[in-house]
mmCIF file of C-alpha atoms and ligand atoms in Angstrom:
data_model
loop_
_atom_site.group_PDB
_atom_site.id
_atom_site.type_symbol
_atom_site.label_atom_id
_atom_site.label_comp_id
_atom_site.label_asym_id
_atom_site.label_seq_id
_atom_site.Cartn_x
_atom_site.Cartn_y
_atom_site.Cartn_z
ATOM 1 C CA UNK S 25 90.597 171.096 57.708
ATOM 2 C CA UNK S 26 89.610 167.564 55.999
ATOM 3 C CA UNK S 27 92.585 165.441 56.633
ATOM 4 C CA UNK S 28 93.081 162.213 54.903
ATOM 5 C CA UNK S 29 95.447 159.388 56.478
ATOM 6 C CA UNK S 30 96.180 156.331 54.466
ATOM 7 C CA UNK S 31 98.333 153.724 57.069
ATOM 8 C CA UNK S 32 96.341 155.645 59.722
ATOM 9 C CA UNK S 33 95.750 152.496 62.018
ATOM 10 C CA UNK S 34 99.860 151.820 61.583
ATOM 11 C CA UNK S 35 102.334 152.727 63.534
ATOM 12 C CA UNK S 36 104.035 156.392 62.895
ATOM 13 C CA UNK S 37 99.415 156.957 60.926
ATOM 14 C CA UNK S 38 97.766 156.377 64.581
ATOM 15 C CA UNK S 39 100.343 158.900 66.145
ATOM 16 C CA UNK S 40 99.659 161.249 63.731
ATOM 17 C CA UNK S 41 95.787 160.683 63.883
ATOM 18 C CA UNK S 42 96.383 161.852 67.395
ATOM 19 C CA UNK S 43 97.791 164.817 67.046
ATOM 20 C CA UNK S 44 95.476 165.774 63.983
ATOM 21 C CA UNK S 45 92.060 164.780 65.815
ATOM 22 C CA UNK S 46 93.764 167.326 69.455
ATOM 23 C CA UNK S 47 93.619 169.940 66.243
ATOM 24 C CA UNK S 48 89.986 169.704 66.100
ATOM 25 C CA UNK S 49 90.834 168.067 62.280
ATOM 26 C CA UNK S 50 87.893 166.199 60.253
ATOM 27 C CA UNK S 51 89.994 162.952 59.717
ATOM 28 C CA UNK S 52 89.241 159.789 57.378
ATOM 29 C CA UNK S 53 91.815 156.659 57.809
ATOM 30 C CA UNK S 54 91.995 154.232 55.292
ATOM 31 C CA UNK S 55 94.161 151.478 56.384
ATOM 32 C CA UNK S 56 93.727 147.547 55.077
ATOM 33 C CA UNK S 57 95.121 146.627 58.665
ATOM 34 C CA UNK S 58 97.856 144.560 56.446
ATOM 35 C CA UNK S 59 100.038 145.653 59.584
ATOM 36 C CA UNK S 60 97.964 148.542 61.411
ATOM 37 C CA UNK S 61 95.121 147.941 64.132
ATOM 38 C CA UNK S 62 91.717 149.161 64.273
ATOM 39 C CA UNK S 63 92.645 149.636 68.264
ATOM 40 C CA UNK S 64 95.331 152.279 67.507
ATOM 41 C CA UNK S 65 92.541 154.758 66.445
ATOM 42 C CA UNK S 66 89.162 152.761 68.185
ATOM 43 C CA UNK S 67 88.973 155.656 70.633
ATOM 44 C CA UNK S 68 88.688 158.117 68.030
ATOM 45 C CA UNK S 69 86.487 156.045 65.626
ATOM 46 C CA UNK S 70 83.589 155.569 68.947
ATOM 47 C CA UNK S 71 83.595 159.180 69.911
ATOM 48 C CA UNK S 72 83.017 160.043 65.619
ATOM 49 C CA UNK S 73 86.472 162.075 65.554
ATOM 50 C CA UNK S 74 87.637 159.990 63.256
ATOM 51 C CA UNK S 75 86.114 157.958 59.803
ATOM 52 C CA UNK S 76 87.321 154.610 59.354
ATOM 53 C CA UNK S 77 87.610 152.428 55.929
ATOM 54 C CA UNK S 78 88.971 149.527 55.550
ATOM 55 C CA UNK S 79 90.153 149.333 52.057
ATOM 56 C CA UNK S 80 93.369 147.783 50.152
ATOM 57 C CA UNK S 81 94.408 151.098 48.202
ATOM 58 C CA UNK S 82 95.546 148.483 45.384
ATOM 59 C CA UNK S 83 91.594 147.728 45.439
ATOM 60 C CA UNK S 84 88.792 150.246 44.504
ATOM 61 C CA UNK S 85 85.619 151.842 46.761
ATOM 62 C CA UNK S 86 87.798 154.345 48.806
ATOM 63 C CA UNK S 87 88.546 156.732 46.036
ATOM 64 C CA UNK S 88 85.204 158.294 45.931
ATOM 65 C CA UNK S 89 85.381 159.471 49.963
ATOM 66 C CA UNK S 90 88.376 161.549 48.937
ATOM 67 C CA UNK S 91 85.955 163.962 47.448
ATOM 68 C CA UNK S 92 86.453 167.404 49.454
ATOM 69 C CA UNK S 93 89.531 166.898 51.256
ATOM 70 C CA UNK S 94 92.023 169.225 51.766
ATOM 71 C CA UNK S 95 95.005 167.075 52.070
ATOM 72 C CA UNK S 96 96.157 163.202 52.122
ATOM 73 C CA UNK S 97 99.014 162.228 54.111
ATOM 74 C CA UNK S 98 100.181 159.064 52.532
ATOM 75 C CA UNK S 99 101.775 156.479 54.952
ATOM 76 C CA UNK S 100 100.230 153.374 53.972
ATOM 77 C CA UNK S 101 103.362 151.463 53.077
ATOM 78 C CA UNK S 102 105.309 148.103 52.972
ATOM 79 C CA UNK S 103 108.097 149.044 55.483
ATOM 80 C CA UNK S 104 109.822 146.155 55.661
ATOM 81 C CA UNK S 105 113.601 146.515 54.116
ATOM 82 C CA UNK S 106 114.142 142.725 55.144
ATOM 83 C CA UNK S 107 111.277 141.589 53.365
ATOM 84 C CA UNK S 108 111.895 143.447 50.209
ATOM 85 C CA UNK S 109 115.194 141.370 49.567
ATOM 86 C CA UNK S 110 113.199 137.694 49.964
ATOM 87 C CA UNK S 111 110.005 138.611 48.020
ATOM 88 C CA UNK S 112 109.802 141.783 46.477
ATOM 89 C CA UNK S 113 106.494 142.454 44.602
ATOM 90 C CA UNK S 114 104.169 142.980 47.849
ATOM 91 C CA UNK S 115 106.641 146.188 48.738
ATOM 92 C CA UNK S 116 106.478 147.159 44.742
ATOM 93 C CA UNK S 117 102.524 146.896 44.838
ATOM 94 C CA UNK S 118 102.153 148.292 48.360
ATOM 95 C CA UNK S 119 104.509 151.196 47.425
ATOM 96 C CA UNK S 120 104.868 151.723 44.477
ATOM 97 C CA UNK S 121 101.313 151.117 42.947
ATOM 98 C CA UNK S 122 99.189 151.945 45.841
ATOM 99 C CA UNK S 123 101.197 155.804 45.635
ATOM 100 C CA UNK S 124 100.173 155.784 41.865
ATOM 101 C CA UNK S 125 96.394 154.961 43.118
ATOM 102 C CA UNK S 126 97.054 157.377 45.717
ATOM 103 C CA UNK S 127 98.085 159.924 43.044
ATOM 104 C CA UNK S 128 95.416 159.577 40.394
ATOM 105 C CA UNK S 129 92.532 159.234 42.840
ATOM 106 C CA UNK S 130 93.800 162.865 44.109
ATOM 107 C CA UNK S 131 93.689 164.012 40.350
ATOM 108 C CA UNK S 132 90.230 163.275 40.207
ATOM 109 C CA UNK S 133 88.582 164.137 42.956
ATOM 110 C CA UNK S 134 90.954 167.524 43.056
ATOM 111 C CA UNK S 135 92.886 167.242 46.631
ATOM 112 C CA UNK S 136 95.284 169.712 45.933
ATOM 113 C CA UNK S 137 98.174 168.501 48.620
ATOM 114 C CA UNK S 138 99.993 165.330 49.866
ATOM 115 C CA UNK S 139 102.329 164.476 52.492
ATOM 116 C CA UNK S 140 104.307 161.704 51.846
ATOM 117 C CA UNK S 141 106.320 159.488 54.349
ATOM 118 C CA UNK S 142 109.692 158.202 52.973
ATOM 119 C CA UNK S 143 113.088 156.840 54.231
ATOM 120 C CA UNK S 144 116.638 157.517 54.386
ATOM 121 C CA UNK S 145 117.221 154.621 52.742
ATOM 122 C CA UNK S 146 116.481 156.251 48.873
ATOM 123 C CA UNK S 147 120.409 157.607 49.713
ATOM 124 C CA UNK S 148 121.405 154.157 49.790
ATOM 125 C CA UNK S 149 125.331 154.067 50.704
ATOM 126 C CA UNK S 150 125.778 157.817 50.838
ATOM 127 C CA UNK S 151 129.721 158.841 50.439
ATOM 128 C CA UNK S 152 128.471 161.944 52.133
ATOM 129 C CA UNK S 153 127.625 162.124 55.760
ATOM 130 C CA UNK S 154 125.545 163.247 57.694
ATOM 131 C CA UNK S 155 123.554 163.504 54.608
ATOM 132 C CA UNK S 156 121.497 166.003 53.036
ATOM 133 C CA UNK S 157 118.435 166.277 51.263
ATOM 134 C CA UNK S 158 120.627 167.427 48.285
ATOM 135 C CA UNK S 159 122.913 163.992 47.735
ATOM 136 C CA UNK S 160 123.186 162.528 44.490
ATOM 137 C CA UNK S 161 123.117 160.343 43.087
ATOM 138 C CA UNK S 162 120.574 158.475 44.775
ATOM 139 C CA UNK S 163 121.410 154.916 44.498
ATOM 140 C CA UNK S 164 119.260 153.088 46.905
ATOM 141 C CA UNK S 165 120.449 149.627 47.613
ATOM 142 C CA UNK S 166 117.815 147.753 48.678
ATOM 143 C CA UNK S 167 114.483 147.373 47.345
ATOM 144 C CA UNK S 168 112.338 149.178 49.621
ATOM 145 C CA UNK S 169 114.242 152.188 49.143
ATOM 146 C CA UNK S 170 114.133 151.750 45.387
ATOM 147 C CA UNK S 171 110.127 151.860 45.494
ATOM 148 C CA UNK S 172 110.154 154.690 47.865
ATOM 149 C CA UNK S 173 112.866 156.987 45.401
ATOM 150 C CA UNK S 174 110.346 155.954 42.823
ATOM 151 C CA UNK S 175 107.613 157.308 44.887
ATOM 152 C CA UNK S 176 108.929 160.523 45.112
ATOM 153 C CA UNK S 177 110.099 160.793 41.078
ATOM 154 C CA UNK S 178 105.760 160.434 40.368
ATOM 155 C CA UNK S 179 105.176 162.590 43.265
ATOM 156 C CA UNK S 180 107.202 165.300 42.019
ATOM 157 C CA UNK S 181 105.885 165.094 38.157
ATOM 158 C CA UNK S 182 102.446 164.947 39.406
ATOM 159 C CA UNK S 183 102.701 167.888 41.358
ATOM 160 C CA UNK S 184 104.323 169.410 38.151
ATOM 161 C CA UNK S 185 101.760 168.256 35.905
ATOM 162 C CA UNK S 186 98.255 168.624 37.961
ATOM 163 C CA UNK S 187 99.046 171.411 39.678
ATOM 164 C CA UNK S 188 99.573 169.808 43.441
ATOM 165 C CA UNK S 189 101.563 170.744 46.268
ATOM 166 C CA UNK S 190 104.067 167.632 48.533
ATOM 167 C CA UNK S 191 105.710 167.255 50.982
ATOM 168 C CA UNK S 192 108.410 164.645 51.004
ATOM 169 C CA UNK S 193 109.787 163.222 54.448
ATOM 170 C CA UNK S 194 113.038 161.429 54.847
ATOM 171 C CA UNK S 195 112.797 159.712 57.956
ATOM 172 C CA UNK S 196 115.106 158.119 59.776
ATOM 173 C CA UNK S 197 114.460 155.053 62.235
ATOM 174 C CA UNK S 198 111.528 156.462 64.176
ATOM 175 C CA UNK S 199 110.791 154.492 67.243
ATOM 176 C CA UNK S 200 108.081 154.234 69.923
ATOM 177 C CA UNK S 201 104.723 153.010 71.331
ATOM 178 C CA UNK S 202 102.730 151.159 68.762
ATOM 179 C CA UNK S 203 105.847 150.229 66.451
ATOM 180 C CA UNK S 204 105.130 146.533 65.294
ATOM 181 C CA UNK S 205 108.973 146.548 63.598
ATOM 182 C CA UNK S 206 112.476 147.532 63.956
ATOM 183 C CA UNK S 207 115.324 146.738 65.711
ATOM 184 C CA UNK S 208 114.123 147.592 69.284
ATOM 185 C CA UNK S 209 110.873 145.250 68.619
ATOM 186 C CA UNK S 210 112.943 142.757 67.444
ATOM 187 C CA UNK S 211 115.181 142.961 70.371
ATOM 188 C CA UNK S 212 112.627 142.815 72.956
ATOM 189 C CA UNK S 213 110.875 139.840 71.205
ATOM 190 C CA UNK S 214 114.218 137.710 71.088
ATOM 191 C CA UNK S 215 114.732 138.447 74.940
ATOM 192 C CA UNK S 216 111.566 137.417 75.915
ATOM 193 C CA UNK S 217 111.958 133.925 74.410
ATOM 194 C CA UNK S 218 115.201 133.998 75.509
ATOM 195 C CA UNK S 219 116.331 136.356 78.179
ATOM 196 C CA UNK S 220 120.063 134.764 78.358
ATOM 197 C CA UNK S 221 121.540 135.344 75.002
ATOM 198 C CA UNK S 222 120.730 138.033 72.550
ATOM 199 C CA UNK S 223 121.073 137.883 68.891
ATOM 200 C CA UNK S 224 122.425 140.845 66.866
ATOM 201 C CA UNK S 225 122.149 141.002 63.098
ATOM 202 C CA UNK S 226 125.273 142.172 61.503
ATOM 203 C CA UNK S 227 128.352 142.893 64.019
ATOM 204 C CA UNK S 228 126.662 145.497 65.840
ATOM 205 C CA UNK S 229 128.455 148.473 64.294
ATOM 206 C CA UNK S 230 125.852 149.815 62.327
ATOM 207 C CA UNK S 231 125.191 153.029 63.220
ATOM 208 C CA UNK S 232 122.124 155.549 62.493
ATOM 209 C CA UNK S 233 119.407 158.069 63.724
ATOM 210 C CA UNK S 234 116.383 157.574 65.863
ATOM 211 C CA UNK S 235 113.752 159.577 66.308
ATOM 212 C CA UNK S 236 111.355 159.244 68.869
ATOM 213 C CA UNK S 237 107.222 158.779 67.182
ATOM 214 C CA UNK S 238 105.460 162.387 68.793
ATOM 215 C CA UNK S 239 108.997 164.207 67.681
ATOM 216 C CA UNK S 240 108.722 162.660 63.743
ATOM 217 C CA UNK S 241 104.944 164.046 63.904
ATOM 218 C CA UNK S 242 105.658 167.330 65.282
ATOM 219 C CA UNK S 243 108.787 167.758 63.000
ATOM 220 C CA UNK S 244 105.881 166.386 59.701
ATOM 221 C CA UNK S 245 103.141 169.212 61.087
ATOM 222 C CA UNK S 246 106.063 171.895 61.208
ATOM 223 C CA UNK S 247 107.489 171.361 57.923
ATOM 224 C CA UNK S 248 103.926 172.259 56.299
ATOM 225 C CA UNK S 249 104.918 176.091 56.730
ATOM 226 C CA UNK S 250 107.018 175.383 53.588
ATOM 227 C CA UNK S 251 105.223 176.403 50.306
ATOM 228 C CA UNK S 252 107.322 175.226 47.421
ATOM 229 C CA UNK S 253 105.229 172.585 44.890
ATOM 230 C CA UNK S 254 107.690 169.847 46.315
ATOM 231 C CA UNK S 255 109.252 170.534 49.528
ATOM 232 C CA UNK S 256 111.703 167.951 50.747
ATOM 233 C CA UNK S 257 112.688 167.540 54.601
ATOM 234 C CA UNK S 258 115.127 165.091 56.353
ATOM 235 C CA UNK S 259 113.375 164.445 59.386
ATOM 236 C CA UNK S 260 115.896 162.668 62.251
ATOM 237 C CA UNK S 261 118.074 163.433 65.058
ATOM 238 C CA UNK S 262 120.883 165.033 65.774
ATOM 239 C CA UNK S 263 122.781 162.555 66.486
ATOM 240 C CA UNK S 264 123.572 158.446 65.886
ATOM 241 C CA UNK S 265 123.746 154.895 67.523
ATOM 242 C CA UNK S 266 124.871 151.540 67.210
ATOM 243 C CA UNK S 267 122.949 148.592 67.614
ATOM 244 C CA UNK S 268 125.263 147.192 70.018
ATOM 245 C CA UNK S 269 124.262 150.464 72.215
ATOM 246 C CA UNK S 270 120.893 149.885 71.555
ATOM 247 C CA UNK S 271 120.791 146.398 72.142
ATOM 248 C CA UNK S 272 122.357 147.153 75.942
ATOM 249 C CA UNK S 273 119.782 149.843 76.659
ATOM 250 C CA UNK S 274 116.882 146.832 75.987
ATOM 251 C CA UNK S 275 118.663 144.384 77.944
ATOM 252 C CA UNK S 276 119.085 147.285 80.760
ATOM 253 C CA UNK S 277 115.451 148.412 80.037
ATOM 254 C CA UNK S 278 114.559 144.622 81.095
ATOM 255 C CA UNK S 279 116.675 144.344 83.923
ATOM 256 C CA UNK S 280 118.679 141.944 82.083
ATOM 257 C CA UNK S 281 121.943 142.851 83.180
ATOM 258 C CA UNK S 282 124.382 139.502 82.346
ATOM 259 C CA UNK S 283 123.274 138.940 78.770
ATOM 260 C CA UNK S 284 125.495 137.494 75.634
ATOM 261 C CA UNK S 285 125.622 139.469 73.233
ATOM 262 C CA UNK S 286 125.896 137.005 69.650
ATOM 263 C CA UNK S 287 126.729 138.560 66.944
ATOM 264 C CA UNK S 288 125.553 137.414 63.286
ATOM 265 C CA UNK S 289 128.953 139.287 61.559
ATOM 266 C CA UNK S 290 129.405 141.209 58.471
ATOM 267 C CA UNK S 291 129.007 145.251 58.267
ATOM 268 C CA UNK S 292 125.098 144.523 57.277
ATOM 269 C CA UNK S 293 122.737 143.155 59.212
ATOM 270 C CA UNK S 294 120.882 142.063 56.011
ATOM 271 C CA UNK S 295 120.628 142.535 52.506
ATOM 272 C CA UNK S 296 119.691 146.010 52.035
ATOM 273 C CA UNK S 297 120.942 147.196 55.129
ATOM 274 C CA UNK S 298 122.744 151.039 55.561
ATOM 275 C CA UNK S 299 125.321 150.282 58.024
ATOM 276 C CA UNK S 300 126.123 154.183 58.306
ATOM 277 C CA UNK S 301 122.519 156.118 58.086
ATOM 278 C CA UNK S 302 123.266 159.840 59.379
ATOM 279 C CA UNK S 303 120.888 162.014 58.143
ATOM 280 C CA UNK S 304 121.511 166.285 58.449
ATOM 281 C CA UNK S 305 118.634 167.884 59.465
ATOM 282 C CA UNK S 306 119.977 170.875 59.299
ATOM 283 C CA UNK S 307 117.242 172.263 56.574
ATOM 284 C CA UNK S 308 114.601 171.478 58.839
ATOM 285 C CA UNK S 309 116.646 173.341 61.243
ATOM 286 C CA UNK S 310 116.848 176.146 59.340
ATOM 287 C CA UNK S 311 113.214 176.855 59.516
ATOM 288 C CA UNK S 312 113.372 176.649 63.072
ATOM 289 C CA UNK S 313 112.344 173.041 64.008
ATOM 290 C CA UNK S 314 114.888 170.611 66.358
ATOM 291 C CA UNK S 315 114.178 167.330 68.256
ATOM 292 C CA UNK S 316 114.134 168.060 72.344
ATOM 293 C CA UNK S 317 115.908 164.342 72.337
ATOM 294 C CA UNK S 318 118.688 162.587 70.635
ATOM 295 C CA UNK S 319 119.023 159.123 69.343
ATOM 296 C CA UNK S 320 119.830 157.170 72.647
ATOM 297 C CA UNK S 321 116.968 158.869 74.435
ATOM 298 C CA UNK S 322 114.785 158.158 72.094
ATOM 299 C CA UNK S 323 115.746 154.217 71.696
ATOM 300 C CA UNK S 324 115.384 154.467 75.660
ATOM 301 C CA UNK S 325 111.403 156.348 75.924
ATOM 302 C CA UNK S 326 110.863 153.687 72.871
ATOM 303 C CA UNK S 327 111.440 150.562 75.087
ATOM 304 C CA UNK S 328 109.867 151.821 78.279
ATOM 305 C CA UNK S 329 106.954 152.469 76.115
ATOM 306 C CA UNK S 330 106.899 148.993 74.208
ATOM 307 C CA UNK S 331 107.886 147.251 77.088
ATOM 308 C CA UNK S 332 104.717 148.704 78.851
ATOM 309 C CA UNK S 333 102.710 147.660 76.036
ATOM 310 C CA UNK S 334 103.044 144.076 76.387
HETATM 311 P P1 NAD I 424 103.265 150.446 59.658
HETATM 312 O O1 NAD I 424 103.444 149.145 58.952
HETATM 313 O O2 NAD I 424 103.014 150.430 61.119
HETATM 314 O O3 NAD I 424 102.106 151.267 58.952
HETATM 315 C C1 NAD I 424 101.775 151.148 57.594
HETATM 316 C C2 NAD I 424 100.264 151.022 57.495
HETATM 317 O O4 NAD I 424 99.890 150.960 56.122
HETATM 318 C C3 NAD I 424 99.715 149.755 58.164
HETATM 319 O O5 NAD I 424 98.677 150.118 59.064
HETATM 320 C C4 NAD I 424 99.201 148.916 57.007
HETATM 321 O O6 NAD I 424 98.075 148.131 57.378
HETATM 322 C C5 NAD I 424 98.865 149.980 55.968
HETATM 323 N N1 NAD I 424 98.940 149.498 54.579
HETATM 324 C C6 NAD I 424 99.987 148.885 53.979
HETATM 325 N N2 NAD I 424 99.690 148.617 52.706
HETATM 326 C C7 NAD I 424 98.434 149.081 52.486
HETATM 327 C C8 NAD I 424 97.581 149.112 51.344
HETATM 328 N N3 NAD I 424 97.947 148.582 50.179
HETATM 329 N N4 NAD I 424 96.357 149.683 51.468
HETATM 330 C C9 NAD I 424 95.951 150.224 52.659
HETATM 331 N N5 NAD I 424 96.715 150.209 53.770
HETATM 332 C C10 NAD I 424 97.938 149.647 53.670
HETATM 333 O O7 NAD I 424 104.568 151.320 59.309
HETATM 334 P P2 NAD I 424 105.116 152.674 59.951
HETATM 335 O O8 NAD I 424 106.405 152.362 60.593
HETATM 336 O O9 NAD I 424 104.066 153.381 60.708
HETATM 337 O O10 NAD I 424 105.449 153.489 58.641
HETATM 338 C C11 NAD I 424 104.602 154.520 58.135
HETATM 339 C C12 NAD I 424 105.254 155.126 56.903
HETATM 340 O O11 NAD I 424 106.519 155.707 57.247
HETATM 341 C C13 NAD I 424 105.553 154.118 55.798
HETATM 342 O O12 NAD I 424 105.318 154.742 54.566
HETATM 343 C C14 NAD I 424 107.024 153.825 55.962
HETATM 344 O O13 NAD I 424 107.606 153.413 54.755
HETATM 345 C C15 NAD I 424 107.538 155.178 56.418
HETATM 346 N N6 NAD I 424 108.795 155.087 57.171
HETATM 347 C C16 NAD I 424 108.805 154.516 58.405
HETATM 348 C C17 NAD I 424 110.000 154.460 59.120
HETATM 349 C C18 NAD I 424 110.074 153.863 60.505
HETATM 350 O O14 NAD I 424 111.155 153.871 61.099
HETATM 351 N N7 NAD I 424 108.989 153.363 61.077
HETATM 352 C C19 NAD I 424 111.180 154.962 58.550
HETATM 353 C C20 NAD I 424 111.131 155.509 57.270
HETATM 354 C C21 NAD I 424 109.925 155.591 56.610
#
């Protein structure tokens, strides 16, 4: 199997590198390291499991090494919700453009499927929770999950119109070693400049899934079994959080037991922010797949692992 994985030296890409290179996989990352590291996947790269480009997918070069593959898993990504409300074109060119690239370069060079990595956040304020892959309509309300809905609209008419297969992941928060954002890396970052007070974005209220990184990958791998052209998968947890929670397992994580908790009010903890993300997984479920973890174990194997890290 020739594996292709654009955002492969990012965060939730290096994990998955991992797991594809155990399964004996030929794998080619292209990343731009706009975010990602070459050191995620250097082991790999030095023992030739893995091909490595370096290439903007909004620039041209890499299109030509797609030639023979049997699949592209599409992370490379803008991920920041934050950032999408102060400047929005680099998420609209890193999302929504580099996907089109993505998309026409597979046309050509015939790679017949793509996995592709988006977000709860294309439900925007759902009236229905937990949600389900179903909801409508989908009104995102922030502009990263606007470019990610749009995504998967050109997803599905190119599989439609070329003959391609997807798959379409809805993840929730997915947390863990190597994550470079988020509210756990945020968290940890405040405390170490300032290990007496914590700020919390929003009133500490909000409450969604986490998913622990190897669980989102394994949950991704699984869903493959399904066949349809576009085949559409919540992937989360069973369960939910609040940032105030989370916020106390960091502070308990770094033995930071008589911390003030300051809250930054208001339901969202920016503009664009979900303040109630609950996704149903029960589709995924249904086919037999469910996290061994919940949400508060994962937000706790997160920050032992990121905490090691630094
Ligand atoms: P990340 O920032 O760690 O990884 C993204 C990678 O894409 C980086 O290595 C970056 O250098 C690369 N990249 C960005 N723009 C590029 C471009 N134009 N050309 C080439 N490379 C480019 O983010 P992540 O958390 O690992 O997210 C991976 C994917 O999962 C993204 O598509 C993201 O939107 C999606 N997602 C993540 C989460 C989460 O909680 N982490 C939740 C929902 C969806």
């Amino acid at each position: 199997m020739f594996d292709v994985v654009t955002g492969g030296a990012g965060f939730i890409g290096s994990h998955l590198v991992d797991t594809l290179v155990a399964q004996g996989n030929e794998v080619l990352v292209i990343d731009s390291l706009y975010a990602g590291r070459r050191q995620t996947i250097a082991r790999h790269i030095d023992d030739y499991k893995v091909r490595f480009i370096q290439s903007d997918l909004l620039g041209d070069g890499w299109q030509e090494h797609l030639e023979g593959a049997d699949r592209i898993f599409h992370l490379a990504a803008d991920p920041d919700v934050r950032q999408s409300a102060i400047n929005p074109d680099p998420t609209l060119q890193n999302n929504i453009m580099a996907t089109y690239r993505v998309l026409e370069a597979m046309r050509l060079y015939a790679v017949p499927e793509l996995v592709f990595t988006s977000t709860s956040t294309v439900y925007g304020d759902a009236k229905i929770i937990p949600t389900p892959e179903d909801y409508a309509p989908m009104l995102p309300v922030s502009v990263y999950g606007a470019t990610k809905l749009a995504c998967e609209a050109l997803i599905s008419s190119y599989c439609h119109s070329f003959g391609m297969k997807s798959w379409i992941y809805r993840f929730a928060n997915i947390v863990g070693e190597r994550s470079g954002h988020g509210v756990i890396t945020d968290f940890i970052r405040k405390l170490k400049e300032n290990p007496a007070e914590l700020e919390i974005l929003g009133d500490g209220k909000q409450v969604k899934s986490y998913l622990e990184v190897h669980e989102c990958v394994a949950a991704m791998l699984f869903a493959l079994r399904s066949r349809d052209t576009v085949n559409i998968y919540n992937i989360g947890s069973e369960d939910w959080i609040d940032v105030r929670s989370i916020a106390e397992i960091v502070a308990e994580e770094m033995h930071l037991p008589n911390i003030k908790f300051r809250f930054t009010g208001g339901e969202r903890g920016w503009v664009g922010d979900v303040p109630r993300m609950q996704l149903s997984i029960d589709r995924i479920k249904s086919r037999r797949w469910k996290p061994e973890i919940g949400s508060q174990d994962s937000v706790r194997i997160a920050t032992r692992d990121l905490l090691k890290a630094l």
